[in-house]
Coordinates of C-alpha atoms (C1' of nucleotides) in Angstrom, one line a residue:
Chain A
X25 CA 112.7 26.2 -98.5
X26 CA 112.2 22.8 -99.4
X27 CA 108.7 21.6 -100.8
X28 CA 107.5 20.3 -97.3
X29 CA 108.4 23.7 -95.6
X30 CA 106.1 25.4 -98.2
X31 CA 103.2 22.8 -98.2
X32 CA 103.4 23.8 -93.9
X33 CA 102.9 27.2 -94.9
X34 CA 100.0 26.8 -97.1
X35 CA 98.3 24.4 -94.3
X36 CA 98.9 26.9 -91.9
X37 CA 97.6 29.8 -94.1
X38 CA 94.3 27.8 -94.5
X39 CA 93.8 26.8 -90.8
X40 CA 94.4 30.7 -90.4
X41 CA 91.5 31.8 -93.1
X42 CA 89.4 28.8 -91.9
X43 CA 89.4 30.3 -88.6
X44 CA 88.7 33.4 -90.0
X45 CA 85.7 32.1 -92.0
X46 CA 86.8 33.1 -95.1
X47 CA 85.6 31.5 -98.5
X48 CA 85.5 27.7 -97.8
X49 CA 86.6 27.3 -101.4
X50 CA 89.7 29.8 -101.1
X51 CA 90.5 27.7 -97.8
X52 CA 90.3 24.6 -99.9
X53 CA 92.5 26.3 -102.7
X54 CA 95.4 26.7 -100.1
X55 CA 95.2 22.7 -98.8
X56 CA 94.9 21.4 -101.9
X57 CA 97.8 23.2 -103.0
X58 CA 99.7 22.3 -100.3
X59 CA 98.7 18.5 -100.6
X60 CA 99.8 18.7 -104.0
X61 CA 103.5 20.3 -103.3
X62 CA 103.6 17.8 -100.6
X63 CA 103.2 15.0 -102.8
X64 CA 105.5 16.8 -105.2
X65 CA 108.7 14.7 -106.2
X66 CA 110.6 17.5 -108.0
X67 CA 111.6 20.4 -105.8
X68 CA 109.6 23.7 -106.6
X69 CA 113.1 25.4 -106.7
X70 CA 113.9 23.6 -109.6
X71 CA 110.7 24.2 -111.5
X72 CA 110.6 27.9 -110.6
X73 CA 114.3 28.1 -111.8
X74 CA 113.7 26.8 -115.2
X75 CA 113.0 29.6 -117.8
X76 CA 111.3 26.9 -119.7
X77 CA 108.7 25.9 -117.3
X78 CA 106.0 27.7 -115.4
X79 CA 105.1 26.8 -111.4
X80 CA 101.5 27.4 -112.8
X81 CA 101.7 24.1 -114.7
X82 CA 101.4 22.3 -111.6
X83 CA 97.8 21.3 -111.2
X84 CA 95.9 23.0 -108.2
X85 CA 98.5 26.0 -108.6
X86 CA 97.4 29.0 -110.0
X87 CA 98.6 32.5 -110.4
X88 CA 98.3 33.7 -106.8
X89 CA 99.6 30.6 -105.4
X90 CA 102.7 30.5 -107.9
X91 CA 103.5 34.3 -107.0
X92 CA 103.3 33.2 -102.9
X93 CA 105.7 30.1 -104.1
X94 CA 108.1 32.4 -105.7
X95 CA 108.0 35.1 -102.5
X96 CA 108.7 32.1 -100.4
X97 CA 111.7 30.4 -102.7
X98 CA 113.0 34.2 -102.5
X99 CA 112.7 35.2 -98.7
X100 CA 111.9 32.3 -97.0
X101 CA 108.8 34.1 -95.8
X102 CA 105.5 35.0 -96.6
X103 CA 103.6 38.7 -96.0
X104 CA 100.4 37.2 -96.0
X105 CA 100.9 34.7 -93.5
X106 CA 102.9 37.1 -91.4
X107 CA 100.0 39.2 -91.6
X108 CA 97.2 36.9 -91.1
X109 CA 99.3 35.6 -87.5
X110 CA 99.4 39.0 -86.4
X111 CA 95.4 39.2 -86.5
X112 CA 95.2 35.9 -84.6
X113 CA 96.5 35.2 -81.2
X114 CA 98.5 32.5 -81.0
X115 CA 97.3 29.3 -79.4
X116 CA 93.8 30.2 -80.4
X117 CA 94.0 27.9 -83.3
X118 CA 95.2 24.8 -81.6
X119 CA 91.9 24.9 -79.8
X120 CA 90.3 23.7 -83.2
X121 CA 92.3 20.3 -82.3
X122 CA 90.1 19.6 -79.9
X123 CA 87.4 17.0 -82.0
X124 CA 84.0 18.9 -81.9
X125 CA 85.6 22.2 -81.8
X126 CA 86.2 23.8 -85.4
X127 CA 87.0 27.4 -86.3
X128 CA 83.5 28.8 -85.3
X129 CA 83.7 27.5 -81.6
X130 CA 87.4 28.3 -81.0
X131 CA 86.4 31.9 -81.8
X132 CA 83.8 32.0 -79.6
X133 CA 85.7 30.5 -76.8
X134 CA 88.8 33.2 -77.6
X135 CA 86.0 36.2 -77.9
X136 CA 83.9 35.4 -74.9
X137 CA 86.0 33.9 -72.3
X138 CA 89.4 34.9 -73.4
X139 CA 90.7 31.3 -74.3
X140 CA 93.7 31.0 -76.0
X141 CA 95.4 27.8 -74.6
X142 CA 93.9 24.2 -74.2
X143 CA 94.9 24.5 -70.4
X144 CA 92.4 27.0 -70.5
X145 CA 89.6 25.8 -72.2
X146 CA 90.2 22.8 -69.5
X147 CA 90.1 24.8 -66.6
X148 CA 87.0 26.7 -68.3
X149 CA 85.3 23.4 -68.9
X150 CA 86.1 22.1 -65.2
X151 CA 84.4 25.5 -64.0
X152 CA 81.5 24.8 -66.1
X153 CA 81.9 28.3 -67.8
X154 CA 81.7 27.1 -71.3
X155 CA 78.3 25.5 -71.2
X156 CA 76.6 29.2 -70.6
X157 CA 77.8 30.2 -74.5
X158 CA 75.5 30.5 -77.1
X159 CA 75.8 27.5 -79.3
X160 CA 77.5 25.3 -76.3
X161 CA 75.7 23.4 -73.4
X162 CA 76.8 20.7 -71.1
X163 CA 77.0 18.1 -73.7
X164 CA 79.3 20.2 -75.6
X165 CA 81.3 20.8 -72.6
X166 CA 81.5 16.8 -71.8
X167 CA 82.9 16.4 -75.1
X168 CA 85.5 19.2 -75.5
X169 CA 86.9 17.8 -71.9
X170 CA 87.0 14.2 -73.6
X171 CA 88.6 15.6 -76.7
X172 CA 91.4 17.8 -74.9
X173 CA 93.3 14.3 -74.1
X174 CA 93.7 13.6 -77.8
X175 CA 94.7 17.4 -78.5
X176 CA 97.0 17.7 -75.9
X177 CA 99.1 14.4 -77.5
X178 CA 98.7 15.5 -80.8
X179 CA 100.6 18.7 -79.8
X180 CA 103.7 16.6 -78.6
X181 CA 103.8 13.4 -80.5
X182 CA 104.0 12.7 -84.1
X183 CA 102.5 10.0 -86.0
X184 CA 105.4 7.3 -87.3
X185 CA 104.3 8.2 -90.8
X186 CA 105.3 11.9 -90.6
X187 CA 108.1 11.3 -88.2
X188 CA 109.6 9.2 -91.1
X189 CA 110.0 11.7 -93.6
X190 CA 112.0 13.9 -91.1
X191 CA 113.9 11.0 -90.5
X192 CA 114.9 10.2 -94.2
X193 CA 115.8 13.6 -94.5
X194 CA 118.0 13.7 -91.3
X195 CA 120.1 10.6 -92.6
X196 CA 120.5 11.5 -96.0
X197 CA 121.9 15.2 -95.0
X198 CA 124.0 13.3 -92.4
X199 CA 125.8 10.9 -94.8
X200 CA 126.9 14.0 -96.8
X201 CA 129.1 14.3 -93.9
X202 CA 132.6 11.6 -94.3
X203 CA 133.9 11.4 -91.1
X204 CA 130.5 9.7 -90.0
X205 CA 131.0 5.9 -89.8
X206 CA 127.7 4.7 -88.6
X207 CA 124.3 6.3 -88.6
X208 CA 121.1 5.2 -87.0
X209 CA 117.9 6.3 -85.2
X210 CA 117.2 4.4 -82.2
X211 CA 114.3 5.3 -80.0
X212 CA 110.6 4.7 -80.3
X213 CA 110.9 5.7 -83.9
X214 CA 113.2 2.4 -84.5
X215 CA 110.5 0.3 -82.2
X216 CA 108.2 1.7 -84.7
X217 CA 105.9 3.2 -82.0
X218 CA 102.7 4.4 -83.3
X219 CA 103.6 8.0 -82.3
X220 CA 106.9 9.7 -81.6
X221 CA 107.9 12.1 -79.3
X222 CA 111.4 12.8 -80.0
X223 CA 114.2 11.7 -82.0
X224 CA 117.8 10.0 -80.9
X225 CA 120.3 10.1 -83.7
X226 CA 123.0 7.9 -83.0
X227 CA 126.2 8.3 -84.6
X228 CA 129.8 6.9 -84.9
X229 CA 132.0 9.5 -86.0
X230 CA 136.0 10.1 -86.3
X231 CA 135.7 13.7 -85.9
X232 CA 133.1 14.6 -83.3
X233 CA 132.6 18.8 -84.0
X234 CA 132.5 18.1 -87.7
X235 CA 129.2 15.6 -87.0
X236 CA 127.7 18.3 -84.8
X237 CA 128.5 20.8 -87.1
X238 CA 127.2 18.7 -90.0
X239 CA 123.8 18.4 -87.6
X240 CA 123.2 21.7 -86.6
X241 CA 123.6 22.6 -90.4
X242 CA 120.5 20.5 -90.9
X243 CA 117.9 23.0 -92.9
X244 CA 114.9 22.2 -90.6
X245 CA 116.6 22.9 -87.3
X246 CA 115.3 25.9 -85.9
X247 CA 117.1 26.4 -82.5
X248 CA 120.1 24.3 -80.7
X249 CA 119.3 23.8 -77.2
X250 CA 122.4 22.1 -76.1
X251 CA 126.0 21.1 -77.5
X252 CA 128.3 19.3 -75.2
X253 CA 131.1 16.9 -76.0
X254 CA 128.9 13.7 -76.9
X255 CA 125.7 14.9 -77.3
X256 CA 123.4 17.7 -79.0
X257 CA 120.1 18.7 -79.1
X258 CA 118.0 20.7 -81.6
X259 CA 114.6 21.6 -82.3
X260 CA 113.2 21.4 -85.7
X261 CA 110.8 23.8 -87.1
X262 CA 107.9 21.5 -86.6
X263 CA 108.7 21.6 -82.9
X264 CA 110.1 18.1 -82.8
X265 CA 113.3 17.7 -80.7
X266 CA 116.2 15.5 -81.8
X267 CA 118.8 14.3 -79.9
X268 CA 122.3 13.7 -81.4
X269 CA 124.9 11.3 -79.5
X270 CA 128.0 10.9 -80.7
X271 CA 130.0 7.3 -79.5
X272 CA 132.8 5.3 -80.4
X273 CA 132.8 2.3 -82.6
X274 CA 133.2 0.1 -79.7
X275 CA 130.3 1.5 -78.0
X276 CA 128.2 2.1 -81.0
X277 CA 126.0 -1.4 -80.4
X278 CA 125.6 -0.6 -76.7
X279 CA 124.6 2.7 -77.4
X280 CA 121.8 1.7 -80.1
X281 CA 120.5 -1.1 -77.6
X282 CA 120.5 1.5 -74.9
X283 CA 118.8 4.3 -76.8
X284 CA 116.6 1.9 -78.8
X285 CA 114.6 0.7 -75.6
X286 CA 112.4 0.4 -74.3
X287 CA 113.0 1.5 -70.8
X288 CA 111.3 -1.5 -69.2
X289 CA 113.0 -3.8 -72.0
X290 CA 116.4 -2.4 -70.8
X291 CA 115.7 -2.8 -67.3
X292 CA 115.5 -6.5 -67.6
X293 CA 118.4 -6.7 -69.9
X294 CA 120.5 -5.1 -67.2
X295 CA 119.2 -7.3 -64.5
X296 CA 120.1 -10.1 -66.3
X297 CA 123.4 -9.1 -66.7
X298 CA 123.9 -8.0 -63.2
X299 CA 123.0 -11.4 -62.2
X300 CA 125.4 -12.8 -64.3
X301 CA 128.3 -10.3 -62.7
X302 CA 128.3 -8.1 -65.7
X303 CA 126.9 -4.5 -66.3
X304 CA 125.4 -3.1 -69.5
X305 CA 125.4 0.5 -70.2
X306 CA 125.6 2.4 -73.1
X307 CA 129.1 2.4 -73.5
X308 CA 129.3 -1.4 -73.4
X309 CA 128.8 -4.9 -71.5
X310 CA 131.5 -5.0 -68.9
X311 CA 132.3 -7.6 -66.5
X312 CA 132.9 -6.6 -62.9
X313 CA 135.6 -8.5 -61.1
X314 CA 136.1 -7.9 -57.4
X315 CA 139.5 -7.9 -56.5
X316 CA 141.3 -6.8 -52.5
X317 CA 137.8 -4.8 -51.8
X318 CA 138.1 -3.3 -55.0
X319 CA 136.0 -3.7 -58.3
X320 CA 137.6 -3.8 -61.7
X321 CA 135.7 -3.4 -64.8
X322 CA 136.3 -5.2 -68.1
X323 CA 135.2 -4.2 -71.2
X324 CA 134.1 -7.6 -73.2
X325 CA 130.8 -6.0 -76.0
X326 CA 129.7 -3.2 -77.2
X327 CA 130.5 -3.0 -81.0
X328 CA 127.2 -4.4 -82.3
X329 CA 123.8 -5.0 -80.9
X330 CA 123.9 -8.8 -81.6
X331 CA 127.3 -8.9 -79.5
X332 CA 125.6 -6.8 -76.7
X333 CA 122.8 -9.2 -76.3
X334 CA 124.8 -12.4 -76.9
X335 CA 127.3 -11.3 -73.6
X336 CA 124.3 -11.7 -71.4
X337 CA 123.0 -14.9 -72.8
X338 CA 120.0 -13.5 -75.3
X339 CA 119.1 -13.4 -78.9
X340 CA 119.1 -10.0 -80.9
X341 CA 115.5 -8.8 -81.0
X342 CA 113.8 -7.2 -83.3
X343 CA 113.2 -3.7 -82.4
X344 CA 109.8 -3.8 -82.5
X345 CA 109.7 -6.7 -79.8
X346 CA 111.4 -4.6 -77.5
X347 CA 108.7 -3.5 -75.1
X348 CA 108.7 -6.2 -72.1
X349 CA 105.8 -8.0 -73.2
X350 CA 106.5 -11.6 -74.3
X351 CA 110.0 -11.3 -75.6
X352 CA 111.9 -12.9 -73.0
X353 CA 109.7 -15.4 -72.6
X354 CA 110.0 -16.4 -76.4
X355 CA 113.7 -16.0 -75.7
X356 CA 113.6 -18.5 -73.0
X357 CA 111.8 -21.2 -74.9
X358 CA 114.7 -20.7 -77.8
X359 CA 111.7 -19.5 -80.1
X360 CA 111.6 -15.8 -81.2
X361 CA 108.7 -15.5 -83.9
X362 CA 109.5 -14.7 -87.0
X363 CA 107.7 -11.2 -87.4
X364 CA 105.9 -10.9 -91.0
X365 CA 107.8 -8.9 -93.7
X366 CA 106.3 -6.7 -96.5
X367 CA 107.6 -9.3 -98.8
X368 CA 105.0 -11.9 -97.3
X369 CA 102.2 -9.8 -98.1
X370 CA 100.3 -11.4 -101.2
X371 CA 96.9 -9.9 -100.9
X372 CA 95.3 -6.7 -100.4
X373 CA 91.6 -6.9 -99.5
X374 CA 90.3 -3.3 -99.0
X375 CA 90.3 -0.7 -101.6
X376 CA 87.8 1.6 -103.1
X377 CA 87.5 2.9 -106.5
X378 CA 85.7 5.8 -108.4
X379 CA 82.2 4.1 -108.2
X380 CA 82.6 5.6 -104.4
X381 CA 84.6 7.9 -102.7
X382 CA 88.3 6.3 -104.8
X383 CA 90.1 8.1 -107.1
X384 CA 91.1 5.4 -109.8
X385 CA 89.1 2.8 -111.6
X386 CA 89.0 -1.1 -111.1
X387 CA 91.6 -1.6 -113.6
X388 CA 93.9 1.0 -112.3
X389 CA 93.7 -0.3 -108.7
X390 CA 94.4 -3.9 -110.1
X391 CA 97.5 -2.6 -112.2
X392 CA 98.7 -0.9 -109.3
X393 CA 98.3 -4.1 -107.3
X394 CA 100.2 -6.1 -110.0
X395 CA 103.1 -3.5 -110.1
X396 CA 103.5 -4.0 -106.2
X397 CA 103.8 -7.7 -106.6
X398 CA 100.3 -8.6 -105.2
X399 CA 98.6 -11.8 -106.5
X400 CA 94.8 -10.6 -105.4
X401 CA 93.0 -7.9 -104.3
X402 CA 89.3 -7.1 -103.2
X403 CA 87.1 -4.2 -104.6
X404 CA 85.5 -2.7 -101.7
X405 CA 83.8 0.3 -102.3
X406 CA 81.5 1.7 -99.8
X407 CA 77.6 1.0 -99.1
X408 CA 74.6 3.4 -99.5
X409 CA 74.9 4.6 -96.1
X410 CA 77.8 6.5 -96.5
X411 CA 76.0 9.2 -98.9
X412 CA 78.9 11.3 -98.9
X413 CA 81.0 8.8 -101.0
X414 CA 78.3 8.1 -103.1
X415 CA 78.1 4.4 -101.4
X416 CA 76.8 1.6 -103.6
X417 CA 73.1 0.3 -103.8
X418 CA 72.5 -2.7 -104.5
X419 CA 71.8 -2.7 -108.0
X420 CA 75.0 -0.7 -108.5
X421 CA 76.7 -3.0 -106.7
X422 CA 75.7 -5.6 -108.9
X423 CA 76.7 -4.0 -112.0
X424 CA 80.0 -3.2 -110.7
X425 CA 80.6 -6.8 -110.1
X426 CA 79.9 -7.5 -113.8
X427 CA 82.7 -5.1 -113.8
X428 CA 84.9 -7.2 -112.0
X429 CA 84.2 -10.4 -113.9
X430 CA 85.3 -8.8 -116.9
X431 CA 88.5 -7.4 -115.6
X432 CA 89.1 -10.6 -113.9
X433 CA 89.1 -12.3 -117.3
X434 CA 91.3 -10.1 -118.3
X435 CA 93.9 -10.5 -115.3
X436 CA 95.9 -14.0 -115.1
X437 CA 98.1 -13.1 -112.7
X438 CA 96.2 -11.0 -110.2
X439 CA 92.7 -12.4 -109.1
X440 CA 90.2 -10.0 -108.0
X441 CA 87.3 -10.6 -105.8
X442 CA 83.8 -9.0 -105.8
X443 CA 83.7 -7.5 -102.4
X444 CA 82.1 -4.7 -100.3
X445 CA 82.5 -2.3 -97.4
X446 CA 79.3 -2.7 -95.9
X447 CA 78.0 -0.5 -93.5
X448 CA 76.8 -1.4 -90.0
X449 CA 73.5 0.8 -89.6
X450 CA 73.1 2.4 -86.1
X451 CA 70.1 1.1 -85.5
X452 CA 72.1 -2.2 -85.8
X453 CA 71.7 -4.5 -89.0
X454 CA 73.7 -4.5 -92.4
X455 CA 73.3 -1.8 -95.3
X456 CA 72.4 -4.2 -97.6
X457 CA 70.4 -7.0 -97.6
X458 CA 71.3 -10.5 -97.4
X459 CA 70.5 -11.7 -100.9
X460 CA 73.2 -9.1 -102.1
X461 CA 75.9 -9.9 -99.8
X462 CA 75.5 -13.8 -100.6
X463 CA 76.5 -13.0 -103.6
X464 CA 80.0 -11.2 -103.0
X465 CA 83.2 -12.9 -102.6
X466 CA 84.2 -10.9 -99.6
X467 CA 82.0 -8.6 -97.2
X468 CA 84.2 -6.3 -95.0
X469 CA 81.9 -5.0 -92.1
X470 CA 82.2 -1.3 -91.0
X471 CA 81.4 1.3 -88.3
X472 CA 81.3 4.8 -89.9
X473 CA 78.3 6.0 -88.2
X474 CA 77.4 5.8 -84.5
X475 CA 80.8 6.3 -83.4
X476 CA 79.6 8.2 -80.0
X477 CA 77.0 5.5 -78.8
X478 CA 77.1 3.5 -75.7
X479 CA 79.6 0.7 -75.2
X480 CA 76.4 -1.9 -74.9
X481 CA 75.1 -0.5 -78.1
X482 CA 78.4 0.1 -80.9
X483 CA 79.4 -3.8 -79.3
X484 CA 75.9 -5.1 -79.9
X485 CA 76.0 -4.1 -83.3
X486 CA 79.4 -5.2 -84.1
X487 CA 78.4 -8.6 -82.5
X488 CA 75.4 -8.6 -84.7
X489 CA 77.5 -8.2 -87.6
X490 CA 79.7 -10.9 -86.9
X491 CA 76.7 -13.5 -86.8
X492 CA 75.7 -12.7 -90.0
X493 CA 76.9 -15.8 -92.0
X494 CA 78.0 -13.3 -95.4
X495 CA 80.4 -10.9 -93.3
X496 CA 83.9 -12.3 -93.3
X497 CA 85.8 -9.5 -92.2
X498 CA 85.0 -6.5 -89.4
X499 CA 87.5 -3.3 -90.9
X500 CA 89.3 -0.9 -88.3
X501 CA 87.6 -2.3 -85.0
X502 CA 87.9 0.4 -83.3
X503 CA 87.4 3.3 -85.7
X504 CA 90.2 5.3 -83.7
X505 CA 92.1 8.1 -85.9
X506 CA 95.5 8.8 -84.3
X507 CA 96.0 12.1 -82.4
X508 CA 92.4 12.9 -83.9
X509 CA 89.5 10.7 -82.9
X510 CA 89.5 8.3 -79.7
X511 CA 88.6 4.7 -80.1
X512 CA 84.8 4.3 -80.2
X513 CA 83.8 2.5 -76.8
X514 CA 83.4 -1.0 -78.0
X515 CA 84.2 -4.3 -76.0
X516 CA 86.8 -5.7 -77.9
X517 CA 86.9 -8.9 -75.7
X518 CA 83.4 -9.9 -76.7
X519 CA 84.3 -8.9 -80.1
X520 CA 87.2 -11.1 -80.5
X521 CA 85.0 -13.7 -78.7
X522 CA 82.7 -13.4 -81.3
X523 CA 85.2 -13.6 -84.2
X524 CA 86.6 -17.1 -83.0
X525 CA 83.1 -18.3 -82.4
X526 CA 81.8 -17.3 -86.3
X527 CA 85.4 -17.5 -87.6
X528 CA 85.3 -14.2 -88.7
X529 CA 88.8 -11.9 -89.4
X530 CA 90.0 -9.1 -87.8
X531 CA 91.6 -6.1 -90.0
X532 CA 94.7 -4.3 -89.3
X533 CA 94.0 -1.0 -91.5
X534 CA 97.5 0.2 -92.8
X535 CA 96.8 3.5 -93.0
X536 CA 99.0 5.5 -90.9
X537 CA 96.5 7.6 -89.3
X538 CA 94.4 4.2 -88.3
X539 CA 96.9 1.2 -87.5
X540 CA 94.1 -0.4 -86.0
X541 CA 93.8 -3.2 -84.5
X542 CA 96.6 -1.9 -82.6
X543 CA 99.6 -4.1 -81.5
X544 CA 98.4 -4.7 -78.1
X545 CA 95.1 -6.5 -79.7
X546 CA 97.2 -7.8 -82.6
X547 CA 98.9 -9.8 -80.3
X548 CA 95.4 -10.9 -78.2
X549 CA 94.2 -12.1 -81.9
X550 CA 97.1 -13.9 -82.0
X551 CA 96.4 -15.6 -78.7
X552 CA 93.0 -16.6 -79.6
X553 CA 94.0 -17.9 -83.1
X554 CA 91.9 -14.9 -85.3
X555 CA 93.5 -14.1 -88.6
X556 CA 94.1 -10.4 -89.1
X557 CA 94.4 -9.3 -92.7
X558 CA 96.7 -6.1 -93.4
X559 CA 94.5 -3.5 -95.5
X560 CA 95.9 -0.6 -97.2
X561 CA 92.3 0.7 -97.7
X562 CA 93.5 2.5 -100.5
X563 CA 91.5 5.2 -102.2
X564 CA 93.6 5.8 -105.1
X565 CA 96.8 3.9 -106.7
X566 CA 99.3 5.4 -104.7
X567 CA 97.1 4.3 -101.4
X568 CA 98.4 0.9 -101.7
X569 CA 102.0 2.2 -100.5
X570 CA 100.9 2.3 -97.0
X571 CA 101.0 -1.7 -96.5
X572 CA 104.4 -1.4 -94.8
X573 CA 103.1 0.9 -92.1
X574 CA 100.3 -1.8 -91.7
X575 CA 103.4 -4.4 -91.2
X576 CA 105.2 -2.7 -88.7
X577 CA 102.1 -2.6 -86.8
X578 CA 101.7 -6.2 -86.8
X579 CA 105.1 -6.7 -86.1
X580 CA 105.0 -4.9 -83.0
X581 CA 102.0 -7.1 -82.3
X582 CA 104.3 -10.3 -82.6
X583 CA 102.6 -11.4 -85.9
X584 CA 104.3 -13.8 -88.3
X585 CA 103.3 -14.7 -91.9
X586 CA 101.0 -17.0 -90.4
X587 CA 98.9 -14.9 -88.1
X588 CA 98.5 -12.7 -91.3
X589 CA 95.8 -14.3 -93.7
X590 CA 97.0 -12.0 -96.8
X591 CA 100.2 -13.8 -96.9
X592 CA 98.8 -16.9 -98.1
X593 CA 98.4 -17.8 -101.3
X594 CA 95.4 -17.1 -103.1
X595 CA 93.6 -20.5 -102.9
X596 CA 94.6 -20.9 -99.3
X597 CA 92.9 -17.7 -98.6
X598 CA 90.0 -18.4 -100.6
X599 CA 89.6 -21.8 -98.6
X600 CA 90.3 -19.7 -95.1
X601 CA 87.1 -17.4 -96.2
X602 CA 84.8 -20.4 -97.2
X603 CA 85.1 -19.5 -100.9
X604 CA 85.5 -22.9 -103.6
Chain B
dG14 C1' 91.8 30.8 -105.0
dC15 C1' 91.7 27.4 -109.4
dC16 C1' 89.8 25.7 -112.9
dG17 C1' 87.7 26.2 -117.7
dT18 C1' 85.8 28.6 -120.8
dT19 C1' 80.5 30.3 -123.3
dT20 C1' 86.7 35.7 -121.8
dT21 C1' 84.3 37.1 -116.8
dC22 C1' 82.2 34.7 -113.5
dG23 C1' 79.8 30.3 -111.7
dG24 C1' 80.8 26.1 -109.7
dC25 C1' 83.9 23.3 -106.6
dC26 C1' 81.4 16.5 -104.3
dC27 C1' 77.5 16.0 -101.0
dG28 C1' 73.5 14.6 -97.6
dA29 C1' 72.2 12.7 -93.0
dC30 C1' 72.4 13.1 -88.3
dT31 C1' 73.8 15.2 -83.6
dG32 C1' 74.0 18.8 -80.3
dT33 C1' 71.9 22.5 -79.3
dT34 C1' 69.6 25.7 -81.5
dT35 C1' 65.2 27.8 -83.7
dT36 C1' 69.4 28.5 -88.2
dC37 C1' 74.1 26.3 -87.7
dA38 C1' 78.6 24.1 -86.8
dG39 C1' 80.3 20.0 -86.6
dT40 C1' 81.1 15.0 -88.2
dC41 C1' 81.0 10.5 -91.1
dG42 C1' 84.2 8.4 -95.5

DNA sequence: GCCGTTTTCGGCCCGACTGTTTTCAGTCG
């Protein structure tokens, strides 16, 4: 078993224990263990197999978890998990994927109403049977109905970053087969969509059965759903479906173009081809010639995507652009934007330290930024309203800034801005007084509380914050968490208009669960000339590695380096935010 | 269930707010 699979088992145990109202610290121990194992670079099997070492040397792994890991490595199953699963009806746990429904509410729904699936829960809410239960009311019922959409989506679509882990493992596995000459993942994964429904793997191989055998032998495969001459479909243990298509070399580019999509993009490409007497399919580009009542097709392109697009008079489009939005207009004008890349990024303007809920010191974060080639950062811990994260009041913040000054003096290659992630309070207004904010180099305004307020209320709060002359940027502008929480009901058009008027910046938060602003609003910000800042919101040094997810989202929004403020050299960035 | 140690068990980060309830579950980073 791989580390990821073992981590998944412990996560499942934690979920089931939580459902049974087990000791919360015991639940946490399993979750913590799963997290540690998931982040481990070295295979557990290697540590376990080394007589000189013990699994308990890993932080968070004690005698008990070490034994369970050994059992999993030896047998592939865990009796404790099997036992727990026998006690808890399948499906009940999926109920707690609904925001507002935790293990306790899920248990009550099952026990009182016999509900064990999202569909049954929806029906019960619609029939207003839920509001009668103890601890539930009409409002809860409404919340559940709203949350059901999130939960149902989460069941079928995986976040891009999670899919990437599967993709990396799958590609590495497939490269072990010498008959495979070319290998690409197509589909929405290649286009960089926020969430992925399934994976499409495209292969050019000299020996089709060998490629398919290799595919079927991927360790995460649970079941082979279909296997034909050119196509094979499997389902992984995680539930993700993966399609394999084997194509000849002369069709590889055409198939890659075809299966990358999007469908809407391809409809336009094929329409253009038709007008020119051509046909584009997943096998290639063909010229159609009518001769004596019969039509003849001649292959003219298909080895590479460039060849396919060129054959129909189009430039090669970066996959992130292929959504039938602006790309054909850009092509017609002869000017596809050069999309921003990770290498363009020079600064990271949103991160936390041990002063609030981060795990590393200012020095450590600056060193991590240096190691990633950045030339400036902002230290932006939480303000006092975020009490759970030990948010800073004015006094503690000023003390921290003195520390930042000191770090700045010792760092000649990374500039450190004195910043704050200041909460926008529920009743309106900023969480810190103006005289404190006035001393900051960089002020982020954020909504963390009162996310369920009305559109009017929440929009007004944000507009008021944007009017504050000390505020530089609005962080994660809609607060959504992919597959977990809907965006708050904010009028982004008004927010954007205010950002233009008051010359504020908007964040694209690179955390793979946030990625907010999303692609569509990034494109809108670009049209309005609002600079976007792509930030990691790192809570530890490794957290800075998520920058590339933000860049991918920005690319989907059609952003160039010029549209992204933190691609600028420090002096220019400083000028943009009104510093000296 | 882990950790640390004071070697046998107590602490584990935590406090305000909402909705619904009358004592608590869920949520926020």
